PDB file of C-alpha atoms in Angstrom:
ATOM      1  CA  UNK A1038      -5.630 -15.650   8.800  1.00 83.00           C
ATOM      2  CA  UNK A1039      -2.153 -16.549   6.922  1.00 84.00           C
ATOM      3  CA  UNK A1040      -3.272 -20.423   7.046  1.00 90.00           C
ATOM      4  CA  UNK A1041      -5.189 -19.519   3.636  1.00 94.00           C
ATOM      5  CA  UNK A1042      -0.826 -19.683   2.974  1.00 93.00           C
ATOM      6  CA  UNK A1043      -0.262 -23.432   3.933  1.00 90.00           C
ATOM      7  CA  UNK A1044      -4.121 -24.764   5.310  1.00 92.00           C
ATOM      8  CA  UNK A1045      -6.827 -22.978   2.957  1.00 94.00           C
ATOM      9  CA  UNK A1046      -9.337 -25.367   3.731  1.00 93.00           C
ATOM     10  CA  UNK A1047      -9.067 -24.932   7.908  1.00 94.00           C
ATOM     11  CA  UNK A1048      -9.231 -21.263   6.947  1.00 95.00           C
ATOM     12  CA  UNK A1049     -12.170 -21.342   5.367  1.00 95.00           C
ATOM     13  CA  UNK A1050     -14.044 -23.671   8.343  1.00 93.00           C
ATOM     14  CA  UNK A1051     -12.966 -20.911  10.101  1.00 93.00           C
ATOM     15  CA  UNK A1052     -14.755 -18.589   8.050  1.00 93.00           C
ATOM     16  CA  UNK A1053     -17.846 -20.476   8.195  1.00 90.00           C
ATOM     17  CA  UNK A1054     -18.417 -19.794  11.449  1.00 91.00           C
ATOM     18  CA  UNK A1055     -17.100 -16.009  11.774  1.00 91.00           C
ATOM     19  CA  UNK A1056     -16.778 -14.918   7.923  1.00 91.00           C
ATOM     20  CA  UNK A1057     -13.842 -12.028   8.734  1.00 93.00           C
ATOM     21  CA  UNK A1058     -13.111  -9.703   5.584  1.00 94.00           C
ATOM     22  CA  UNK A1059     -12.059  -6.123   6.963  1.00 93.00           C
ATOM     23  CA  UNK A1060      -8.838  -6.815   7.664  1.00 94.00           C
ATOM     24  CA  UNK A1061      -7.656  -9.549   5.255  1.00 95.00           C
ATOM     25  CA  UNK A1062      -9.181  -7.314   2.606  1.00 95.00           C
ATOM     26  CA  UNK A1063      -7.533  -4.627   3.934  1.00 95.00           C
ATOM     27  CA  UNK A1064      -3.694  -6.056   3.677  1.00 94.00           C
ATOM     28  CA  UNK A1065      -3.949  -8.308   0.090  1.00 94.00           C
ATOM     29  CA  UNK A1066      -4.305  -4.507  -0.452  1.00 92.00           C
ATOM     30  CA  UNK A1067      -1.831  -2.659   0.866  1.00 92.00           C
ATOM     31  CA  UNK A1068       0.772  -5.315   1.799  1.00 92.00           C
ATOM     32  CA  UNK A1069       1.012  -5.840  -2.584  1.00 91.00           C
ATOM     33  CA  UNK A1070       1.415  -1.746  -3.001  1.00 89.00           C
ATOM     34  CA  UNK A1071       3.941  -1.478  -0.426  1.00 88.00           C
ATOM     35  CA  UNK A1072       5.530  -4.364  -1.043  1.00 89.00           C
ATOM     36  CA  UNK A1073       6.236  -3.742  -4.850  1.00 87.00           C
ATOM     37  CA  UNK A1074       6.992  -0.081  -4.271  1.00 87.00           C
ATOM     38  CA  UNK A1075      10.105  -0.998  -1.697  1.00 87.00           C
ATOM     39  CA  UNK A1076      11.053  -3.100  -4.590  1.00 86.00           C
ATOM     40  CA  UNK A1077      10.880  -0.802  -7.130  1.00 85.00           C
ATOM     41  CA  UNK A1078      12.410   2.029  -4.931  1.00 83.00           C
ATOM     42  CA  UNK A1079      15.434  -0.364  -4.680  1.00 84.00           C
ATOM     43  CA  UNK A1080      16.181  -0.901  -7.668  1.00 84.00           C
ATOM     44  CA  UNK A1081      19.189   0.526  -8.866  1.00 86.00           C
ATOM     45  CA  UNK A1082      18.783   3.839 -10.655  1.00 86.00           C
ATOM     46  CA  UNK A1083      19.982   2.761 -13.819  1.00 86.00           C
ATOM     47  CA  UNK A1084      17.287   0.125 -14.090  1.00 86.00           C
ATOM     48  CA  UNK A1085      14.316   2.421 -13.571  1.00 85.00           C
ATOM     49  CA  UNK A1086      16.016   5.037 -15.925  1.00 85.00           C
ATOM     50  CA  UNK A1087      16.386   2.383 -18.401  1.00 84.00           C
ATOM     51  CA  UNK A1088      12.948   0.950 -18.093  1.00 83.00           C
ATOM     52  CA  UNK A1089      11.437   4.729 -18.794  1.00 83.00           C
ATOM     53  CA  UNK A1090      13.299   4.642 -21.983  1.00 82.00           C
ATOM     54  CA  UNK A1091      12.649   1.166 -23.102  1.00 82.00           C
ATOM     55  CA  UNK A1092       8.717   2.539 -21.989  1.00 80.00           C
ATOM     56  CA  UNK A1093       9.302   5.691 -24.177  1.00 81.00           C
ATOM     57  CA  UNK A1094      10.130   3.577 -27.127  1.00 81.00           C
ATOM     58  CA  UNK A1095       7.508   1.566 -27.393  1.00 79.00           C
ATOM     59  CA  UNK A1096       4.770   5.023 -27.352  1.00 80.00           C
ATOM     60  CA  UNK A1097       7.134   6.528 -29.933  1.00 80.00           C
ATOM     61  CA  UNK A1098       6.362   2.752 -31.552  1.00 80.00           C
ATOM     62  CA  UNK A1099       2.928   3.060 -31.228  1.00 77.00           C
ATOM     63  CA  UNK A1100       2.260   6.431 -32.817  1.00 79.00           C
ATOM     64  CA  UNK A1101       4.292   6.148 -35.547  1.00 78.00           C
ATOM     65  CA  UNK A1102       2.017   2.866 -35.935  1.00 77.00           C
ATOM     66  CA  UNK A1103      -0.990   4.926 -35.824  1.00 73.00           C
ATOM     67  CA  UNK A1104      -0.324   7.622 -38.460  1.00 78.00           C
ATOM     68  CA  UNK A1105       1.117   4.970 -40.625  1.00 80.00           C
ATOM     69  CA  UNK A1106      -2.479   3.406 -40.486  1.00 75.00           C
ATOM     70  CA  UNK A1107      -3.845   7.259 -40.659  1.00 74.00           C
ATOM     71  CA  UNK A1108      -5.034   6.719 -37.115  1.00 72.00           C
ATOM     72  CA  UNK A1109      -3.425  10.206 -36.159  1.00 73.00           C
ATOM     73  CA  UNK A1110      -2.635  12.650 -38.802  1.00 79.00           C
ATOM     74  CA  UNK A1111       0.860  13.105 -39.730  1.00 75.00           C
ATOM     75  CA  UNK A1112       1.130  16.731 -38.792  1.00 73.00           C
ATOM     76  CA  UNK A1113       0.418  15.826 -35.213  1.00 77.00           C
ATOM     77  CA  UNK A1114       3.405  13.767 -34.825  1.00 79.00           C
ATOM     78  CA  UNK A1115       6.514  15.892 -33.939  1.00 79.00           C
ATOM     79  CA  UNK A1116       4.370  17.712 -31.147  1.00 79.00           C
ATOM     80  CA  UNK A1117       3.549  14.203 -29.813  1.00 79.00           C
ATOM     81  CA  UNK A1118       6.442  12.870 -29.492  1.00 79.00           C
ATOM     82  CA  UNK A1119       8.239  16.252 -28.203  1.00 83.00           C
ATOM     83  CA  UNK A1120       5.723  15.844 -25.230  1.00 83.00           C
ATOM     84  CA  UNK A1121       6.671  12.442 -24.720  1.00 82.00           C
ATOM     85  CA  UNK A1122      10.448  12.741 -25.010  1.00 83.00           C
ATOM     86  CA  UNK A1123       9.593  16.030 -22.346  1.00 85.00           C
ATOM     87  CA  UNK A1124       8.430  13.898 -20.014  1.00 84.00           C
ATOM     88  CA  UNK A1125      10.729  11.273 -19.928  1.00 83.00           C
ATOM     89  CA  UNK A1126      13.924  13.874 -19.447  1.00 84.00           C
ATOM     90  CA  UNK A1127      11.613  15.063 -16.422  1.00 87.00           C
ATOM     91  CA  UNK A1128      11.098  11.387 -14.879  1.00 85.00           C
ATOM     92  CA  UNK A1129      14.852  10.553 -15.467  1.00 86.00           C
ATOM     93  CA  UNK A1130      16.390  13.823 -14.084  1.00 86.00           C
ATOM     94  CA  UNK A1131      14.035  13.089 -10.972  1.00 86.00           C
ATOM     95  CA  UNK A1132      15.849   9.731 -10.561  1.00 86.00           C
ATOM     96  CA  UNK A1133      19.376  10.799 -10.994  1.00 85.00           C
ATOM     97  CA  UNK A1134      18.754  13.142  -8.247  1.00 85.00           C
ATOM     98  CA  UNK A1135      16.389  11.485  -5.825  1.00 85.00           C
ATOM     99  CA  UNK A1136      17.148   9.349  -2.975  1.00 85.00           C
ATOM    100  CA  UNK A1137      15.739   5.672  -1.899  1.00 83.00           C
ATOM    101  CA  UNK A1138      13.239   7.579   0.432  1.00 85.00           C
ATOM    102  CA  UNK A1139      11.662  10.226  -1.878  1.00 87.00           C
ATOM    103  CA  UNK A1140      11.313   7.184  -4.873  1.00 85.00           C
ATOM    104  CA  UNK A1141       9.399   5.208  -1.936  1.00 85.00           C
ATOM    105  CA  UNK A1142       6.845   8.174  -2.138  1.00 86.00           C
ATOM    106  CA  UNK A1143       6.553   9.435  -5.190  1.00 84.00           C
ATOM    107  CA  UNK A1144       5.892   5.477  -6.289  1.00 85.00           C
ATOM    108  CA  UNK A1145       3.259   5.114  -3.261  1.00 86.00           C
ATOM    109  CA  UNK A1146       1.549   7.985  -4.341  1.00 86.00           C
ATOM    110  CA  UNK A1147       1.791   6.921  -8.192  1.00 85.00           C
ATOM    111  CA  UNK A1148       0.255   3.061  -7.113  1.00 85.00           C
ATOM    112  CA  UNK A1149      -2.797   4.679  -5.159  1.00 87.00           C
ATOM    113  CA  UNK A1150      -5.059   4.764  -8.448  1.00 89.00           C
ATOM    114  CA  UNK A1151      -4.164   1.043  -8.681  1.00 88.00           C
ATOM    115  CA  UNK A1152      -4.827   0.094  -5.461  1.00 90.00           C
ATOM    116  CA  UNK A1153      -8.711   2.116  -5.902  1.00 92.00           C
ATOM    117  CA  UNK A1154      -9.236   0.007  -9.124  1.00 91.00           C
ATOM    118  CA  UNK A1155      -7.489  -3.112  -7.146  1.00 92.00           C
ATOM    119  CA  UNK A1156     -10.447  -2.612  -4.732  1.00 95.00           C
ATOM    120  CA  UNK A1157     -13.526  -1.622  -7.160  1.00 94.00           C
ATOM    121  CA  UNK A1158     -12.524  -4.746  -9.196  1.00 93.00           C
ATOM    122  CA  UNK A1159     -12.460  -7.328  -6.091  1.00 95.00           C
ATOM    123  CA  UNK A1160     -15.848  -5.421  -4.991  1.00 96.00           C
ATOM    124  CA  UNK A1161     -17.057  -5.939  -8.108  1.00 95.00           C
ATOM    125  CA  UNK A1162     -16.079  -9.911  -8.594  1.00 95.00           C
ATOM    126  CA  UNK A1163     -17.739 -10.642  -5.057  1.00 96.00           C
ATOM    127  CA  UNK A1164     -20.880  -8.865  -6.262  1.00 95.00           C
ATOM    128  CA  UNK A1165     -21.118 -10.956  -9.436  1.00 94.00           C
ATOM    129  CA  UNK A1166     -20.416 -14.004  -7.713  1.00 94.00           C
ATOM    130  CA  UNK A1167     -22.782 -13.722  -5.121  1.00 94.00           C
ATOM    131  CA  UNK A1168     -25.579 -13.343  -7.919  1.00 93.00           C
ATOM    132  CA  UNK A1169     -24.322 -16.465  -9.278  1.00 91.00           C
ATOM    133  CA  UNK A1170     -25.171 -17.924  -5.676  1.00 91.00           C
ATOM    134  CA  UNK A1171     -28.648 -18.956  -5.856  1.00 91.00           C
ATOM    135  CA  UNK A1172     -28.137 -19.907  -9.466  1.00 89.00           C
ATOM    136  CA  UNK A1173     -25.411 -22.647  -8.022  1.00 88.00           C
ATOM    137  CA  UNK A1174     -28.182 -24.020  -5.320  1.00 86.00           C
ATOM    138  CA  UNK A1175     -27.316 -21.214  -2.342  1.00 88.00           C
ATOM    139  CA  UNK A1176     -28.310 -18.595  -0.360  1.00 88.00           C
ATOM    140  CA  UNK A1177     -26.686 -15.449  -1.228  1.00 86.00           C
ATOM    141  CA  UNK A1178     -24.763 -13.514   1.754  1.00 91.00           C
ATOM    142  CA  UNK A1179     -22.431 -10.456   0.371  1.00 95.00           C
ATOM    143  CA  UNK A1180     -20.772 -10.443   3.696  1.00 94.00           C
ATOM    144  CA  UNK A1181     -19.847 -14.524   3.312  1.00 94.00           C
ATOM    145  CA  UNK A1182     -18.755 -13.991  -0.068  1.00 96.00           C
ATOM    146  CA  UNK A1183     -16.624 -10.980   0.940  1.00 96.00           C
ATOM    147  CA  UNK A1184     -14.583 -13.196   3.330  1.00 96.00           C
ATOM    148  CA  UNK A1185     -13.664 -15.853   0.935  1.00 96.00           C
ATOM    149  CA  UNK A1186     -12.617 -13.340  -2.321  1.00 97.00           C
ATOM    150  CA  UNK A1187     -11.028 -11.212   0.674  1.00 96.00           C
ATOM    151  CA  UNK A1188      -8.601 -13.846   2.056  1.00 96.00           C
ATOM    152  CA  UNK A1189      -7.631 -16.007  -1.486  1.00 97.00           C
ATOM    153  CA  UNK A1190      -6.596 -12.545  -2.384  1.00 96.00           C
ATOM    154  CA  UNK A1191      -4.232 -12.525   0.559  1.00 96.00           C
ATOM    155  CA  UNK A1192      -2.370 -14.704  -2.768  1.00 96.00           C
ATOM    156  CA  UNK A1193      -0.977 -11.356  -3.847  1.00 94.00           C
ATOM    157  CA  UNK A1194       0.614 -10.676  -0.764  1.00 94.00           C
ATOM    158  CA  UNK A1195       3.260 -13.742  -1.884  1.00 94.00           C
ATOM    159  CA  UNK A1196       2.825 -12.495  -5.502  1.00 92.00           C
ATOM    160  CA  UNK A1197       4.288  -9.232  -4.886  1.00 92.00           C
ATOM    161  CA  UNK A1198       7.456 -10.975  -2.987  1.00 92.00           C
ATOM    162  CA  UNK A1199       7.674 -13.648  -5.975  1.00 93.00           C
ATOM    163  CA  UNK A1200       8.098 -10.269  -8.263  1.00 90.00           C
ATOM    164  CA  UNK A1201      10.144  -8.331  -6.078  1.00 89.00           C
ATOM    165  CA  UNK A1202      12.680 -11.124  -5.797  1.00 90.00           C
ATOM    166  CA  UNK A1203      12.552 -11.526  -9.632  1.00 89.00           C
ATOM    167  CA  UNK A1204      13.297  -8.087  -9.587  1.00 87.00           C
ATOM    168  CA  UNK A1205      16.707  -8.111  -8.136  1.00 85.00           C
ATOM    169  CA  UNK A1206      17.647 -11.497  -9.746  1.00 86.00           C
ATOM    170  CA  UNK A1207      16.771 -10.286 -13.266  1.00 85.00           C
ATOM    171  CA  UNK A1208      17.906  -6.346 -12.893  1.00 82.00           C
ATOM    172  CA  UNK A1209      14.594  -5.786 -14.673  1.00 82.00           C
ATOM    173  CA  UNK A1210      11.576  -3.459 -13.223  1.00 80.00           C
ATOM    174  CA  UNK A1211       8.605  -5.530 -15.083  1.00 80.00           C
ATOM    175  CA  UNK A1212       8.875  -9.256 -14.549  1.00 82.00           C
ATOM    176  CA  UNK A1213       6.028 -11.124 -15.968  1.00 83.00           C
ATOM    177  CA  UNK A1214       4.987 -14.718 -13.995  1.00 85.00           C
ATOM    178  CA  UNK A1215       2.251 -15.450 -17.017  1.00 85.00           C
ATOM    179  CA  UNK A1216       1.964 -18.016 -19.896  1.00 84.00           C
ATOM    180  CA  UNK A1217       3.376 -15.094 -22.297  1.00 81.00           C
ATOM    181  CA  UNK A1218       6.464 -16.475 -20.950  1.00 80.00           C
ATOM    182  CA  UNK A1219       5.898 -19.405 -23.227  1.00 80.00           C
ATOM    183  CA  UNK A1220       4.787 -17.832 -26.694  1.00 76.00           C
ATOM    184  CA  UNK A1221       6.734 -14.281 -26.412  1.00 74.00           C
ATOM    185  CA  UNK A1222       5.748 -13.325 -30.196  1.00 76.00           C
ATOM    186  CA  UNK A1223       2.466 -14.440 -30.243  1.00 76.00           C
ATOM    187  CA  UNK A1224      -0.559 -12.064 -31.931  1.00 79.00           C
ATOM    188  CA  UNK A1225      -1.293  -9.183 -29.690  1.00 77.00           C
ATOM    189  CA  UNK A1226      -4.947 -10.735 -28.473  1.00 82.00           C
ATOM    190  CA  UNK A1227      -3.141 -13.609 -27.881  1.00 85.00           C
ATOM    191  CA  UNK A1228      -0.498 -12.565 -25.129  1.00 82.00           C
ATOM    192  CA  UNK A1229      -2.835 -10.101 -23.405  1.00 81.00           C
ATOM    193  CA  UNK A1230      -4.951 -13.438 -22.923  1.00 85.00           C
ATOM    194  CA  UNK A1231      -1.816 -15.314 -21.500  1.00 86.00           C
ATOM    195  CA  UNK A1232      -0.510 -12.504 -19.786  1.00 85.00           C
ATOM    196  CA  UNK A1233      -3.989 -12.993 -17.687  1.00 84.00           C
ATOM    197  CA  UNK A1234      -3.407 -16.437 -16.715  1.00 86.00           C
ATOM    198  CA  UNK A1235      -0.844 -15.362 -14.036  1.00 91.00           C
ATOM    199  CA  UNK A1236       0.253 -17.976 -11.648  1.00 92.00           C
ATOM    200  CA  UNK A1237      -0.306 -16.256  -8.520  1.00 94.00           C
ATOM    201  CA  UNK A1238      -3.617 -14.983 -10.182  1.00 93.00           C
ATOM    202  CA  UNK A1239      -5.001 -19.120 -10.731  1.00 94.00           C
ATOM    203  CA  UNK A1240      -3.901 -19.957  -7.056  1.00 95.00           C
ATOM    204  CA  UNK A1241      -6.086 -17.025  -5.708  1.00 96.00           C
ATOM    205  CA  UNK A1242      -9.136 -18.326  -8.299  1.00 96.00           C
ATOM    206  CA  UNK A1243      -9.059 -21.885  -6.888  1.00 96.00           C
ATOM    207  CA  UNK A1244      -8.875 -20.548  -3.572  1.00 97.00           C
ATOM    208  CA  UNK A1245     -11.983 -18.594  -4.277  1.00 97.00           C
ATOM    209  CA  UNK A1246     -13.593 -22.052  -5.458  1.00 96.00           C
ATOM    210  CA  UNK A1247     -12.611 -23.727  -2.595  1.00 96.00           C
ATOM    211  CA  UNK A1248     -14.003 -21.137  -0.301  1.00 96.00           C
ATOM    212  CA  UNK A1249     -17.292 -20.874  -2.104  1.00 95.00           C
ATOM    213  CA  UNK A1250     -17.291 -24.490  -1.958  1.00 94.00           C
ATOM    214  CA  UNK A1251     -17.006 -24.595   2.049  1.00 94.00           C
ATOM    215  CA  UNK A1252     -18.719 -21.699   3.367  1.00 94.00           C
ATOM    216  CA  UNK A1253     -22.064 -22.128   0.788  1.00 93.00           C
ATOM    217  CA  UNK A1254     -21.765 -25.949   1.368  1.00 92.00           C
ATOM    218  CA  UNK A1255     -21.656 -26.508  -2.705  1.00 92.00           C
ATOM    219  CA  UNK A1256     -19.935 -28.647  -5.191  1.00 91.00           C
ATOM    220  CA  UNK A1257     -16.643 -28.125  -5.767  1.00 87.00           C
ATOM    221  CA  UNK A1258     -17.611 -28.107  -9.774  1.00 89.00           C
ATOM    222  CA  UNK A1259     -19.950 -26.017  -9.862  1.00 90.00           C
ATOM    223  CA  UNK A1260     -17.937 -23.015  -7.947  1.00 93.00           C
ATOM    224  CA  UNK A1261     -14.838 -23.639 -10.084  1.00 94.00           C
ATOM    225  CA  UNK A1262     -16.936 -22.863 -13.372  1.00 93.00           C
ATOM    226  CA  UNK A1263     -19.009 -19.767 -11.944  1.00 92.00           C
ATOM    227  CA  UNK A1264     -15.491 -18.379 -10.629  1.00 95.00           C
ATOM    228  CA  UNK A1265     -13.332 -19.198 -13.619  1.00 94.00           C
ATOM    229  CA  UNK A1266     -16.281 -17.852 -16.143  1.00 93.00           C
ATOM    230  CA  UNK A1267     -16.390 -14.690 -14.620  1.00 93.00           C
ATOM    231  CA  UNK A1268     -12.565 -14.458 -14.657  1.00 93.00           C
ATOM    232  CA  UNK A1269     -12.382 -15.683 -18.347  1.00 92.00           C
ATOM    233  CA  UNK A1270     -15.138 -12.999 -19.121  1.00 92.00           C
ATOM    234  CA  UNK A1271     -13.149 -10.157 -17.779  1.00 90.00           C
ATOM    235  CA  UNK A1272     -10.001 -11.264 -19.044  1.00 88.00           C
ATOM    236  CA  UNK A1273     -11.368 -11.720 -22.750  1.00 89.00           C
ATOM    237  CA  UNK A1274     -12.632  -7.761 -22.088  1.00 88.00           C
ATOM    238  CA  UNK A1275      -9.316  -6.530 -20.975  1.00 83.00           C
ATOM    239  CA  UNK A1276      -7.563  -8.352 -24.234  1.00 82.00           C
ATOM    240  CA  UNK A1277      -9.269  -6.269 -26.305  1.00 83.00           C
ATOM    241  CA  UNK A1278      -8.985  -3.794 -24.511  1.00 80.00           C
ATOM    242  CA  UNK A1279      -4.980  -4.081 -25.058  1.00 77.00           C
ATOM    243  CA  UNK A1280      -5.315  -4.980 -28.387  1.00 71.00           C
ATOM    244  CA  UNK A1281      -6.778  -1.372 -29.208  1.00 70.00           C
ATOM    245  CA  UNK A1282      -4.494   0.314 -26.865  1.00 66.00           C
ATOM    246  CA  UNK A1283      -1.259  -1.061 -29.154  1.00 63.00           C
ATOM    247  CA  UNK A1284      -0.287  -3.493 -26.321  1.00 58.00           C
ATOM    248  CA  UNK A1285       1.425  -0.736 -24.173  1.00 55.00           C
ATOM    249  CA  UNK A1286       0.333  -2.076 -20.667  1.00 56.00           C
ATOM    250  CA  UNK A1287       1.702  -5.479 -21.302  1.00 58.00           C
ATOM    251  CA  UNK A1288       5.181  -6.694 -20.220  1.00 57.00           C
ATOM    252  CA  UNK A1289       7.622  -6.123 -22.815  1.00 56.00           C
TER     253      UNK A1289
END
C-alpha cells in the first residue's frame, strides 16, 4: 500500500487487478488527524496561547472592518467583541492548566468535523470524476475510482509530518506549504487561490492522474485535465468563499 510513497505506478498495477480502498481510505484519514493533533498537543503552551490571540485579533480586525463598511451596525460592536474576548480568556485558561494528554483530546474531538468534511469532499471528487469517465473514453466503476483517489490521498499522511516538523522548527501552530509563501500581500482572492496550490495537495492530484491513467487504461492528458479542472473549479469556489468571509481561515 505505502509504495504509492516511493513506486506509485506498481501501486496502481496493483490496483488494477484488486482495486483496495477501505483501508487506505481509511488511514489518509485518520493518520493526518492524529498526526497533526500530537503535533499541536506538543507544542509548547505559549505557542498555542499566542496563536489564540494572534486568531482573536484578526476577528476583532474583521468586524471593525465590517461596521466601518456598515456591514454590522455600530451598536452591535462592543457585545461582539466582549463575546469574543470571553472566549478566548476561556481557551487560554484551559491551556495554562491542561496537560499534554487532555490537549490530545480536546484537539481530537475539535478535528472530527474536519475529518467528516475531509471524507464528504474526497467522496464527492471520486463521484465527479467517475462521471467524467465515459466522457474521457472509459467505463465508469465507483469502486475503481475509489481506490485510486483513496491511496494518492495516502499524500497527506507525509503532509501532516512535513507540517508537524515545521511546527517545532518554526515555534508556530499554522505553517503554510502553499504559493502564498511567495506573494504574502497579495489581494485577498489572490492568496486564497495560492494558498490552494499546496505542495502536498499537487503530488496527491498527479497521483490521481496517474492512477486514472492506469487502472481506466487512458491517456495520461486527458486524466490530468479532468482531475486538475475539477480541482481548479473547487478551489476558485472556496476563494470566494474566503474572500467574503474577510480571509479568516487562511494562514496568517
Amino acid at each position: 500500500m505505502f509504495k504509492i510513497f516511493f513506486s506509485p505506478k506498481v501501486r496502481f498495477q496493483q490496483l488494477s487487478t484488486s482495486p483496495e480502498w477501505s483501508l487506505p481510505l481509511t488511514l489518509s484519514l485518520i493518520l493526518p488527524l492524529f498526526l497533526g493533533t500530537i503535533s499541536v498537543a506538543l507544542l509548547p503552551k505559549t505557542v498555542l496561547i499566542q496563536s489564540t490571540a494572534n486568531r482573536i485579533e484578526r476577528v476583532k480586525s474583521f468586524i471593525d472592518e465590517q461596521v466601518a463598511r456598515g456591514k454590522m451596525p455600530s451598536d452591535q460592536r462592543e457585545a461582539a467583541l466582549e463575546r469574543i474576548e470571553q472566549t478566548a480568556r476561556s481557551e487560554i485558561e484551559f491551556y495554562e492548566r491542561s496537560g499534554p494528554a487532555t490537549l490530545l483530546f480536546r484537539f481530537l474531538v475539535r478535528s472530527l468535523p474536519a475529518l467528516v468534511w475531509s471524507l464528504i469532499q474526497l467522496l464527492i471528487f471520486t463521484a465527479l470524476l467517475n462521471l467524467l469517465i465515459p466522457v474521457l473514453g472509459a467505463g465508469s466503476s465507483f469502486g475503481r475510482m475509489l481506490a485510486v483517489t483513496a491511496n494518492s490521498a495516502l499524500i497527506r499522511t507525509a503532509g501532516a509530518v512535513f507540517h508537524g516538523v515545521l511546527m517545532f522548527a518554526t515555534g508556530k501552530l499554522t505553517v503554510n506549504t502553499s504559493l502564498s509563501l511567495l506573494v504574502p500581500n497579495s489581494p485577498l482572492f489572490i492568496k486564497a487561490l495560492l494558498t490552494a496550490i499546496d505542495i502536498f495537495t499537487v503530488w496527491e492530484l498527479v497521483l490521481v492522474s496517474l492512477g486514472i491513467g492506469v487502472l481506466f487504461n487512458l491517456p495520461a492528458r486527458r486524466t490530468a485535465a479532468a482531475v486538475f479542472s475539477i480541482w481548479l473549479l473547487y478551489v476558485i469556489l472556496l476563494a470566494l468563499l474566503s474572500s467574503l468571509s474577510g480571509g479568516l481561515a487562511l494562514p496568517a
